[in-house]
């Protein structure tokens, strides 16, 4: 329009410049579109020089005003500039893809595309978001903006203040920004609707703070990072950032230390990375410490970190200190949640449920749920999704530090005692579900969790094994020997259902030590006999079995404990059989059977008779063994035998399996297949999965293959391989896999 009016006035650029007082360069920029919004005084001077009046004059002035407005919105302001990324960023490849998919993601009309990244302190959420924003920056030609919302500060900025800063970054002049939150939010959403803009909202405090900052649809995108879950936000895409796997942790640490990684060596750096628990902040601190102190070695620093009592103190480098990151989350908690957090540090295992948390916190379970929710919301606890919670290792150390600083020694001691006693009483209650004569208690302690079935008792024992075993260790260390001994004793029958657990050696060792401390020779002999059983489970240590039974026999004889004398002989017989000393084994088992018969223990006497049959089977006397097993099976199936029903239920499948082995070796394949299958199914019903079931499955698979039942054979081999693998016998597992593959 300016060019049109100039030419109509028959003026050159130089002539118009002379008349108006506006430079020829400025006029040229205006006519070529480089300057679309000149100042009003400039346009007025030009209108006067061109003698424009009325609507023509008003139109020129209005076009300049609109140009100024457009320039105002789009000119770079330097506000909310995206921070620099780090050159050693490592890992999170899948998560970066997730962010890139937000660029082209579609949503319902009026619903903006928003990515929400959550995670606990030290996980590098900001670093990740910055790297992701830089990687997608070419897809946002209208700008990428970054705003720290200071979510962990005592008074985070209000949404209105954040909106004002974002609007200014988007080009709005202060006088054009509405004074209220609603008006600012409306203007903000209108600007994002038509622009390819990415807004990174870092460290969000709450839904209330961040909700007005979300786009309302259109081309704009938002990426939020926060320690809180912000569960109240609707229509957002969620990404939970977790710790780095060990290989990526080692790679990050190697990248931070640079050239010196060659001298430190991979094993030392891997150990350091392991101690950092996958937290990028921890890795950054440790890497920076190594870089800033060339005289230090990675192995030396790893040795310092190995000391749990001082480990957290090592995670500081300049203004970086990991305890500060955890502390900001801790300060956000209510007093009740803080108390729960620090007291949970005394829980001995890796994870726990609300019932145990309630004991530690000294609160009803309903209050424990509420505090646990707060801790999960701030990333101070991980929630497994099945009602169990756990600390990150470094967060646990921070909680322990808070406990020591904020609670007096007497209260800490009482707390540890309360948690220890509760765990051991719970474990003893659960273990006795499997003892003949116990089962469901008539009047359970009201402060213990309710267990209504053997399945619940078994589930509790398996899931909480690190907790109740840790409690046994604590009880032994504090002189609470009777609690530890009762717990160990209650595990005898349950241990047979979980024969390959690696915990039994320590359980029964602690039990034997507790009985010794109490001066109870009979119960000490009992625990030593249990240790003999532990070492008889394949792959076994037969010399250890004989060592423990010898000690148990000596103590039981001194105490006059006939039952334990008999068991010492029986466990000795088991070792002798496996050593191929069959006559000695039969003699020892016969002696045990007679002792048990004398004291009226038919259950144990039958087990000794079964062992004599085992000796005959291993000896190759298959017909004699079969006759003895069939006699035992008849006794087990005789309701008038006087045997304990629960013992019968557990013993019958093993009798069937042994009968199946005899039939197999006597060439009676069809009967062997049927009998082995019946025994295996019975064990499966009882959820017993050990070396005896695996051996039976392998034998069954071979028989099925010999009968041409190849599909069934392959399935049996695969099942056997699975059981062998579960109990740690990888050689047998590989063998069964190979046999399954070779079955035509």
XYZ file of C-alpha atoms in Angstrom:
744
model
C 0.000 0.000 0.000
C 2.850 2.358 0.812
C 4.438 1.674 -2.584
C 1.093 2.248 -4.314
C 0.603 5.635 -2.650
C 4.214 6.694 -3.333
C 3.965 5.895 -7.016
C 0.576 7.627 -7.255
C 2.289 10.735 -5.851
C 5.080 10.294 -8.468
C 7.792 10.271 -5.772
C 10.985 8.234 -5.582
C 12.122 6.672 -2.312
C 14.684 9.421 -1.907
C 12.112 12.172 -2.565
C 9.614 10.690 -0.057
C 12.393 10.316 2.477
C 13.305 13.996 2.074
C 9.691 15.177 2.416
C 8.718 12.885 5.359
C 11.952 12.805 7.311
C 11.929 8.969 7.274
C 15.118 7.399 5.994
C 15.176 5.792 2.535
C 16.429 2.537 4.148
C 13.392 2.389 6.430
C 11.075 3.110 3.515
C 12.708 0.349 1.482
C 12.279 -2.172 4.360
C 8.611 -1.213 4.653
C 7.881 -1.561 0.947
C 9.657 -4.924 0.745
C 7.794 -6.309 3.766
C 10.769 -6.495 6.073
C 9.166 -4.009 8.407
C 5.460 -4.728 8.728
C 4.782 -2.757 11.917
C 6.478 0.676 11.890
C 5.888 3.072 14.753
C 2.781 5.275 14.601
C 4.759 8.532 14.355
C 6.582 7.148 11.307
C 3.327 6.196 9.569
C 1.765 9.565 10.447
C 4.733 11.397 8.946
C 4.386 9.367 5.755
C 0.629 9.969 5.539
C 1.252 13.711 5.895
C 3.960 13.656 3.221
C 1.661 11.755 0.854
C -1.301 14.035 1.696
C -3.478 11.039 2.598
C -6.861 11.799 4.172
C -10.012 10.053 5.317
C -10.379 6.290 4.927
C -7.183 5.923 2.917
C -5.142 7.537 5.692
C -6.912 5.476 8.385
C -6.325 2.261 6.448
C -2.565 2.822 6.193
C -2.292 3.658 9.893
C -4.405 0.571 10.826
C -2.275 -1.765 8.705
C 0.819 -0.508 10.495
C -0.848 -1.043 13.871
C -1.760 -4.650 12.976
C 1.789 -5.210 11.814
C 3.123 -3.909 15.102
C 0.812 -6.314 16.956
C 1.966 -9.285 14.893
C 5.603 -8.365 15.429
C 4.912 -7.999 19.146
C 3.573 -11.581 19.417
C 6.297 -13.212 17.356
C 9.482 -11.329 18.137
C 12.037 -13.252 20.232
C 11.997 -12.139 23.850
C 14.727 -14.287 25.453
C 12.329 -15.259 28.236
C 11.775 -18.938 29.185
C 14.665 -20.089 27.008
C 15.278 -23.844 27.048
C 18.353 -24.683 29.187
C 21.394 -26.309 27.665
C 21.499 -30.074 27.512
C 24.386 -32.244 28.719
C 26.730 -33.887 26.238
C 26.996 -37.153 28.194
C 23.251 -37.837 28.362
C 22.750 -41.619 28.431
C 19.881 -44.084 28.122
C 16.104 -43.627 28.103
C 15.865 -44.395 24.376
C 12.301 -45.700 24.643
C 11.275 -42.700 26.721
C 12.707 -40.290 24.133
C 10.619 -42.030 21.492
C 7.590 -41.532 23.752
C 8.234 -37.765 23.793
C 8.735 -37.625 20.022
C 5.346 -39.304 19.561
C 3.726 -36.391 21.404
C 4.652 -34.132 18.468
C 2.182 -35.818 16.145
C -0.239 -37.189 18.717
C -3.921 -36.479 18.263
C -6.453 -35.783 20.967
C -10.141 -35.063 21.342
C -11.347 -31.594 20.258
C -10.453 -28.976 22.839
C -8.049 -31.279 24.686
C -4.407 -30.301 24.376
C -1.630 -32.859 24.002
C 0.209 -33.001 27.330
C 2.996 -35.331 28.447
C 3.459 -35.805 32.194
C 6.813 -37.174 33.407
C 6.865 -38.329 37.026
C 9.554 -39.861 39.206
C 11.369 -39.524 42.494
C 14.200 -37.182 43.368
C 17.509 -37.744 41.603
C 16.110 -39.538 38.567
C 17.045 -36.738 36.156
C 13.543 -35.735 35.088
C 14.622 -32.190 34.198
C 17.716 -33.370 32.338
C 15.615 -35.849 30.409
C 12.903 -33.301 29.571
C 15.498 -30.769 28.369
C 17.218 -33.355 26.163
C 13.857 -34.494 24.784
C 12.779 -30.882 24.093
C 16.018 -30.173 22.215
C 15.566 -33.329 20.151
C 12.058 -32.329 18.993
C 12.815 -28.595 18.677
C 12.772 -28.619 14.832
C 9.119 -29.701 15.024
C 8.210 -26.496 16.892
C 9.166 -23.543 14.647
C 7.185 -21.106 16.785
C 9.284 -21.791 19.852
C 10.202 -24.098 22.719
C 9.783 -22.513 26.137
C 10.923 -23.723 29.561
C 9.538 -22.659 32.915
C 10.645 -23.888 36.355
C 7.588 -24.055 38.614
C 9.665 -24.605 41.791
C 7.404 -27.400 42.978
C 9.552 -28.266 45.994
C 9.851 -24.722 47.365
C 7.810 -23.709 50.422
C 5.764 -21.281 48.307
C 5.711 -22.291 44.628
C 4.614 -19.549 42.207
C 0.893 -19.300 41.533
C -0.540 -20.187 38.138
C -1.262 -16.495 37.455
C 2.414 -15.570 37.868
C 3.516 -18.456 35.660
C 1.007 -17.426 33.000
C 2.284 -13.860 33.012
C 5.840 -15.019 32.406
C 4.777 -17.405 29.645
C 2.652 -14.749 27.944
C 5.575 -12.329 27.966
C 7.775 -15.071 26.486
C 5.170 -15.529 23.773
C 5.413 -11.824 22.946
C 2.594 -10.175 24.898
C 3.281 -6.718 26.285
C 2.620 -6.212 29.969
C -0.272 -3.820 29.291
C -1.938 -6.451 27.105
C -1.851 -9.217 29.748
C -5.134 -9.566 31.705
C -4.957 -9.120 35.451
C -6.762 -12.302 36.473
C -5.846 -15.984 36.124
C -8.854 -16.825 33.977
C -8.162 -14.066 31.501
C -4.470 -14.891 31.283
C -5.268 -18.578 30.757
C -7.697 -17.756 27.966
C -5.160 -15.568 26.144
C -2.449 -18.199 26.678
C -4.564 -21.019 25.206
C -5.560 -18.875 22.224
C -1.888 -18.247 21.432
C -0.965 -21.932 21.725
C -3.876 -23.071 19.578
C -2.465 -21.755 16.297
C 1.253 -22.040 16.994
C 3.658 -24.945 16.852
C 4.954 -24.311 20.361
C 6.296 -26.689 23.016
C 6.081 -25.530 26.614
C 8.169 -27.462 29.163
C 6.760 -27.005 32.663
C 9.439 -28.282 34.998
C 9.058 -29.310 38.630
C 5.308 -28.803 38.915
C 3.920 -28.500 42.428
C 0.264 -29.459 42.075
C -2.687 -29.889 39.758
C -3.967 -26.462 40.810
C -0.733 -24.805 39.757
C -0.323 -26.554 36.420
C -3.880 -26.988 35.124
C -4.251 -23.367 33.819
C -0.930 -23.770 31.959
C -2.112 -26.626 29.732
C -3.000 -26.079 26.063
C -6.652 -26.345 25.178
C -6.197 -28.096 21.839
C -4.563 -27.197 18.577
C -0.889 -27.163 17.604
C 0.652 -26.338 20.999
C 2.130 -29.064 23.213
C 3.111 -29.197 26.885
C 5.601 -31.414 28.707
C 5.445 -31.488 32.513
C 7.934 -32.906 35.017
C 7.052 -33.444 38.651
C 7.927 -35.533 41.684
C 4.255 -35.835 42.479
C 1.888 -38.149 40.618
C -0.612 -35.320 39.917
C -3.295 -37.986 39.743
C -5.997 -35.335 39.422
C -4.892 -34.224 35.944
C -7.166 -35.586 33.287
C -6.405 -36.309 29.643
C -2.622 -36.355 29.994
C -0.174 -38.966 28.724
C 1.894 -40.317 31.616
C 5.500 -41.495 31.703
C 7.073 -42.815 34.905
C 10.830 -42.315 34.804
C 12.694 -45.076 36.655
C 16.310 -45.716 37.629
C 18.780 -46.489 34.865
C 19.690 -50.161 34.369
C 23.212 -51.047 35.478
C 24.743 -51.104 31.947
C 23.379 -47.621 31.188
C 24.439 -46.393 34.648
C 27.975 -47.581 33.986
C 27.897 -45.956 30.544
C 26.772 -42.633 32.028
C 29.444 -42.734 34.730
C 32.075 -43.601 32.121
C 30.942 -40.659 29.994
C 31.168 -38.272 32.946
C 34.691 -39.281 33.973
C 35.886 -39.282 30.365
C 39.447 -40.309 29.613
C 40.265 -41.406 33.141
C 37.800 -44.316 32.787
C 40.622 -46.276 31.162
C 42.763 -46.062 34.301
C 39.873 -46.665 36.713
C 38.805 -49.825 34.900
C 35.335 -51.123 34.106
C 34.866 -53.357 37.212
C 35.442 -50.446 39.614
C 33.172 -48.114 37.640
C 30.492 -50.802 37.441
C 30.644 -51.256 41.204
C 30.322 -47.499 41.709
C 27.376 -47.393 39.323
C 25.743 -50.251 41.211
C 26.066 -48.371 44.501
C 24.393 -45.344 42.894
C 21.244 -47.398 42.372
C 20.554 -46.086 38.871
C 19.992 -42.488 40.019
C 21.506 -40.084 37.457
C 22.026 -37.429 40.136
C 24.027 -39.876 42.238
C 26.044 -40.911 39.188
C 26.679 -37.255 38.328
C 27.911 -36.512 41.857
C 30.216 -39.523 41.971
C 31.521 -38.835 38.457
C 32.198 -35.186 39.285
C 34.044 -36.167 42.456
C 36.317 -38.464 40.481
C 36.950 -35.870 37.773
C 37.691 -33.096 40.275
C 40.128 -35.246 42.242
C 42.481 -36.980 39.816
C 44.358 -38.617 42.689
C 41.339 -40.632 43.744
C 40.700 -44.066 42.294
C 37.250 -45.464 41.501
C 38.021 -48.519 43.628
C 38.888 -46.330 46.624
C 35.638 -44.385 46.299
C 33.664 -47.633 45.907
C 35.200 -48.843 49.170
C 34.018 -45.668 50.899
C 30.515 -46.134 49.524
C 30.420 -49.734 50.722
C 30.035 -48.457 54.297
C 26.266 -47.989 54.622
C 26.613 -45.803 57.704
C 28.597 -43.177 55.764
C 27.424 -43.828 52.213
C 24.995 -40.942 51.907
C 27.677 -38.486 53.047
C 29.770 -39.401 50.016
C 27.100 -38.236 47.580
C 28.065 -34.575 47.485
C 30.098 -32.570 44.980
C 30.145 -28.777 45.195
C 26.547 -27.564 45.306
C 25.230 -31.030 44.408
C 24.144 -33.147 47.368
C 21.727 -36.005 46.989
C 20.448 -35.714 50.553
C 19.235 -32.201 49.685
C 17.167 -33.610 46.817
C 15.531 -36.148 49.137
C 15.170 -33.523 51.851
C 13.064 -31.249 49.638
C 10.546 -34.055 49.182
C 10.643 -34.869 52.904
C 9.847 -31.258 53.798
C 6.680 -31.429 51.681
C 5.180 -34.103 53.942
C 2.797 -33.662 56.823
C 4.241 -34.503 60.257
C 2.456 -37.876 60.355
C 3.836 -38.914 56.968
C 7.352 -37.780 57.959
C 7.157 -39.923 61.078
C 5.987 -42.914 59.031
C 8.762 -42.343 56.464
C 11.649 -42.308 58.915
C 10.281 -45.167 61.036
C 9.945 -47.424 57.997
C 13.745 -47.414 57.890
C 13.768 -50.095 60.613
C 11.888 -52.599 58.405
C 14.556 -55.247 57.737
C 13.459 -56.455 54.299
C 13.401 -54.912 50.857
C 9.646 -54.316 50.794
C 6.632 -54.299 53.083
C 2.858 -53.961 53.176
C 0.495 -51.590 54.968
C 0.087 -53.922 57.961
C 3.812 -53.826 58.702
C 3.929 -50.093 57.994
C 1.171 -49.590 60.554
C 3.241 -51.475 63.157
C 6.325 -49.375 62.379
C 4.371 -46.141 62.419
C 2.371 -47.049 65.504
C -0.878 -46.138 63.754
C -4.041 -47.938 62.574
C -3.723 -49.534 59.151
C -6.151 -46.993 57.679
C -3.797 -44.159 58.662
C -0.867 -46.149 57.323
C -2.536 -46.360 53.894
C -2.922 -42.577 53.839
C 0.709 -41.927 54.790
C 1.958 -44.502 52.272
C -0.068 -42.819 49.531
C 1.610 -39.498 50.375
C 5.063 -41.094 50.266
C 4.378 -42.731 46.913
C 2.939 -39.480 45.564
C 6.236 -37.684 46.299
C 8.404 -40.525 45.005
C 9.850 -41.395 48.408
C 8.471 -44.925 48.088
C 7.863 -47.193 45.130
C 4.470 -48.894 44.898
C 4.607 -52.381 43.373
C 0.920 -52.357 42.458
C 0.134 -55.426 44.619
C -0.053 -53.627 47.938
C 3.678 -53.700 48.665
C 6.086 -50.789 48.963
C 9.839 -50.374 48.884
C 12.543 -47.750 49.262
C 15.268 -46.929 46.821
C 18.439 -47.969 48.656
C 19.709 -44.389 48.975
C 16.302 -43.103 50.104
C 16.281 -45.780 52.805
C 19.627 -44.470 54.057
C 18.206 -40.954 54.075
C 15.188 -42.174 56.088
C 17.533 -43.891 58.529
C 19.448 -40.642 58.947
C 16.224 -38.740 59.649
C 15.261 -41.369 62.237
C 18.567 -40.990 64.083
C 18.441 -37.198 64.011
C 14.785 -36.709 64.934
C 13.953 -39.492 67.399
C 15.691 -40.264 70.714
C 17.642 -43.526 71.186
C 15.080 -45.013 73.566
C 12.271 -44.526 71.058
C 14.369 -46.026 68.254
C 15.151 -49.076 70.375
C 11.488 -49.534 71.291
C 10.486 -49.170 67.637
C 12.964 -51.834 66.478
C 11.811 -54.160 69.236
C 8.165 -53.683 68.334
C 8.721 -54.391 64.624
C 10.984 -57.385 65.373
C 8.510 -58.966 67.766
C 5.553 -58.461 65.432
C 7.361 -60.016 62.466
C 8.518 -63.054 64.416
C 5.099 -63.637 65.955
C 3.517 -63.349 62.502
C 6.039 -65.767 60.988
C 5.530 -68.247 63.827
C 1.756 -68.032 63.401
C 2.053 -68.579 59.641
C 4.542 -71.446 59.980
C 2.325 -73.324 62.424
C -0.421 -73.573 59.819
C 1.639 -76.454 58.384
C 2.454 -78.263 61.628
C 0.346 -81.274 62.554
C -1.774 -80.282 65.521
C -1.627 -76.542 64.856
C -3.187 -74.923 61.767
C -5.702 -72.144 62.316
C -5.276 -70.686 65.835
C -8.355 -70.719 68.051
C -7.749 -67.196 69.323
C -5.262 -65.299 67.152
C -3.543 -62.277 68.632
C -5.646 -59.218 67.769
C -2.634 -57.134 66.725
C -1.463 -59.659 64.099
C -2.604 -59.781 60.481
C -5.369 -62.300 59.839
C -4.462 -65.483 57.940
C -7.478 -67.595 57.011
C -5.938 -70.511 55.078
C -2.678 -72.401 54.467
C -2.458 -70.610 51.116
C -2.516 -67.211 52.818
C 0.025 -68.375 55.398
C 2.367 -69.662 52.685
C 1.962 -66.481 50.668
C 2.794 -64.335 53.690
C 5.896 -66.371 54.535
C 7.256 -66.306 50.997
C 6.606 -62.625 50.329
C 7.904 -61.482 53.720
C 10.857 -63.848 54.051
C 13.440 -61.039 54.070
C 11.479 -59.248 56.782
C 10.980 -62.124 59.210
C 14.477 -63.489 58.605
C 15.864 -60.000 59.248
C 13.799 -59.928 62.429
C 15.349 -63.250 63.486
C 18.798 -61.734 63.002
C 17.794 -58.655 65.010
C 16.340 -60.820 67.789
C 19.528 -62.879 67.959
C 21.596 -59.703 68.188
C 19.459 -58.239 70.968
C 19.189 -61.377 73.104
C 15.525 -62.167 72.321
C 16.372 -65.831 71.892
C 12.978 -67.360 72.636
C 11.287 -65.360 69.862
C 13.939 -66.450 67.366
C 13.789 -70.091 68.465
C 9.985 -70.298 68.317
C 10.070 -68.873 64.802
C 12.735 -71.313 63.581
C 10.900 -74.263 65.105
C 7.633 -73.299 63.409
C 9.308 -73.448 59.981
C 10.069 -77.190 60.018
C 7.013 -78.428 58.155
C 6.719 -75.410 55.907
C 10.353 -75.758 54.834
C 9.504 -79.076 53.160
C 7.134 -77.176 50.836
C 9.925 -74.742 49.884
C 12.846 -77.109 50.059
C 15.172 -75.185 47.759
C 14.839 -71.820 49.458
C 18.316 -70.437 50.213
C 17.131 -69.145 53.602
C 16.821 -72.352 55.587
C 20.474 -72.696 56.546
C 20.421 -69.318 58.280
C 16.967 -69.872 59.815
C 17.925 -73.108 61.525
C 21.429 -71.903 62.394
C 19.867 -68.956 64.224
C 17.445 -71.382 65.854
C 20.282 -73.627 67.059
C 22.224 -70.639 68.402
C 19.128 -69.339 70.210
C 18.499 -72.745 71.809
C 22.148 -72.890 72.830
C 21.934 -69.448 74.403
C 18.865 -70.603 76.354
C 20.635 -73.799 77.444
C 17.889 -75.976 75.922
C 19.798 -79.031 74.656
C 16.743 -80.828 73.250
C 15.629 -77.885 71.138
C 19.217 -77.242 70.070
C 19.401 -80.854 68.853
C 16.140 -80.302 66.984
C 17.542 -77.311 65.117
C 20.737 -79.214 64.289
C 18.658 -82.033 62.836
C 16.843 -79.488 60.702
C 20.226 -78.235 59.485
C 21.096 -81.817 58.558
C 17.937 -81.921 56.437
C 18.904 -78.632 54.744
C 22.209 -80.118 53.627
C 20.565 -83.328 52.371
C 18.536 -81.435 49.757
C 20.269 -81.779 46.345
C 22.921 -80.876 45.427
C 23.558 -81.378 49.158
C 26.613 -81.644 51.363
C 26.632 -85.139 52.848
C 29.634 -84.519 55.083
C 27.792 -81.561 56.609
C 24.746 -83.794 57.165
C 26.832 -86.317 59.098
C 28.513 -83.525 61.066
C 25.202 -81.987 62.157
C 23.565 -85.334 62.994
C 26.557 -86.325 65.103
C 26.299 -83.105 67.112
C 22.509 -83.435 67.367
C 22.812 -87.045 68.558
C 25.243 -86.076 71.286
C 23.038 -83.211 72.568
C 19.796 -85.228 72.321
C 21.366 -88.116 74.233
C 22.474 -85.764 77.005
C 18.956 -84.283 77.138
C 17.205 -87.673 76.958
C 15.235 -86.444 73.918
C 14.260 -89.744 72.278
C 12.547 -88.186 69.270
C 15.624 -86.154 68.380
C 17.886 -89.167 68.879
C 15.694 -91.007 66.388
C 15.754 -88.121 63.923
C 19.527 -87.883 64.153
C 19.718 -91.554 63.156
C 17.226 -91.016 60.323
C 19.052 -88.031 58.827
C 22.283 -90.016 59.135
C 20.602 -92.822 57.204
C 19.664 -90.378 54.452
C 23.290 -89.332 54.012
C 24.508 -92.943 54.112
C 22.050 -93.934 51.364
C 23.246 -91.129 49.107
C 26.824 -92.258 49.790
C 25.890 -95.760 48.605
C 26.280 -97.304 52.068
C 22.899 -99.050 51.883
C 23.235 -101.648 54.652
C 24.298 -98.984 57.158
C 21.474 -96.733 55.993
C 18.861 -99.498 56.419
C 20.182 -100.261 59.887
C 20.007 -96.608 60.933
C 16.476 -96.172 59.546
C 15.313 -99.380 61.229
C 16.687 -98.099 64.535
C 14.832 -94.807 64.035
C 11.570 -96.520 63.106
C 11.675 -98.609 66.278
C 12.356 -95.561 68.456
C 9.445 -93.662 66.893
C 7.172 -96.694 67.338
C 8.163 -96.884 70.999
C 7.147 -93.283 71.664
C 3.950 -93.646 69.613
C 4.979 -91.426 66.693
C 3.503 -93.380 63.791
C 3.962 -90.498 61.321
C 7.717 -90.481 61.763
C 7.920 -94.257 61.887
C 6.260 -94.465 58.477
C 8.788 -91.993 57.063
C 11.607 -94.254 58.260
C 9.981 -97.257 56.604
C 9.711 -95.233 53.381
C 13.416 -94.525 53.584
C 14.213 -98.224 53.888
C 12.222 -98.760 50.677
C 14.224 -95.927 49.064
C 17.419 -97.791 49.917
C 16.125 -100.958 48.265
C 15.133 -99.003 45.139
C 18.531 -97.314 44.860
C 20.189 -100.652 45.533
C 18.442 -102.124 42.486
C 16.148 -104.442 44.473
C 13.094 -103.142 42.611
C 10.573 -105.898 43.397
C 11.308 -105.731 47.126
C 11.101 -101.924 47.044
C 7.781 -102.049 45.193
C 6.286 -104.396 47.790
C 7.354 -102.060 50.596
C 5.999 -98.942 48.832
C 2.651 -100.628 48.155
C 2.397 -101.596 51.826
C 3.129 -97.989 52.791
C 0.536 -96.682 50.344
C -2.069 -99.009 51.834
C -1.217 -97.677 55.272
C -1.484 -94.073 54.045
C -4.905 -94.816 52.576
C -6.138 -96.567 55.715
C -8.319 -94.159 57.681
C -7.733 -96.295 60.794
C -3.937 -96.098 60.585
C -3.717 -93.389 63.232
C -1.598 -91.152 61.001
C -2.106 -87.386 60.989
C -4.249 -86.427 57.964
C -1.978 -83.564 56.919
C 1.040 -85.909 56.976
C -0.875 -88.427 54.863
C -1.757 -85.725 52.329
C 1.867 -84.730 51.923
C 3.317 -88.267 51.992
C 0.959 -89.967 49.513
C 2.243 -88.197 46.335
C 5.835 -89.197 47.139
C 4.781 -92.812 47.698
C 3.050 -92.815 44.295
C 6.124 -91.350 42.599
C 8.380 -93.971 44.163
C 5.980 -96.731 43.074
C 6.085 -95.263 39.587
C 9.894 -95.406 39.564
C 9.774 -99.065 40.639
C 7.275 -99.936 37.913
C 9.415 -98.106 35.353
C 12.486 -100.127 36.253
C 10.504 -103.335 36.207
C 9.451 -102.540 32.621
C 5.759 -101.999 33.462
C 5.508 -98.792 31.412
C 1.748 -98.305 31.258
C 1.342 -98.658 35.032
C 4.383 -96.485 35.642
C 3.021 -93.679 33.463
C -0.320 -93.708 35.263
C 1.203 -93.834 38.755
C 3.825 -91.165 38.109
C 1.184 -88.905 36.572
C -1.061 -89.319 39.607
C 1.772 -88.472 42.006
C 2.897 -85.445 39.967
C -0.642 -84.082 39.799
C -1.039 -84.507 43.557
C 2.173 -82.547 44.188
C 1.016 -79.855 41.803
C -2.231 -79.554 43.739
C -0.209 -79.117 46.927
C 2.000 -76.561 45.129
C 5.103 -78.622 45.939
C 7.728 -77.973 43.275
C 11.143 -79.455 44.067
C 13.769 -81.968 42.961
C 11.404 -84.899 43.572
C 8.734 -83.498 41.265
C 11.324 -82.577 38.632
C 12.829 -86.091 38.668
C 9.388 -87.651 38.358
C 8.553 -85.425 35.391
C 11.772 -86.337 33.595
C 11.112 -90.054 34.159
C 7.520 -89.644 32.950
C 8.691 -87.809 29.819
C 11.075 -90.649 28.934
C 8.315 -93.241 29.409
C 5.897 -91.257 27.242
C 8.512 -90.956 24.517
C 9.051 -94.724 24.635
C 5.311 -95.201 24.133
C 5.299 -92.877 21.106
C 3.293 -90.181 22.936
C 5.647 -87.469 21.702
C 3.511 -84.364 22.335
C 2.915 -85.385 25.950
C 6.598 -86.255 26.301
C 7.732 -82.825 25.104
C 5.348 -81.126 27.518
C 6.634 -83.219 30.426
C 10.268 -82.481 29.532
C 9.475 -78.754 29.284
C 7.762 -78.833 32.686
C 10.699 -80.718 34.199
C 13.114 -78.162 32.727
C 11.050 -75.363 34.242
C 11.129 -76.936 37.718
C 14.854 -77.711 37.507
C 15.538 -74.115 36.506
C 13.410 -72.785 39.372
C 15.398 -74.802 41.928
C 18.719 -73.717 40.445
C 19.758 -76.932 38.661
C 20.597 -75.390 35.286
C 22.411 -78.492 34.065
C 19.325 -80.667 34.498
C 17.169 -77.921 33.003
C 19.359 -77.757 29.889
C 19.294 -81.542 29.626
C 15.485 -81.620 29.683
C 15.239 -78.813 27.137
C 17.565 -80.749 24.846
C 15.578 -83.961 25.288
C 12.353 -82.105 24.527
C 13.870 -80.718 21.325
C 15.205 -84.146 20.344
C 11.865 -85.899 20.855
C 10.569 -86.654 17.328
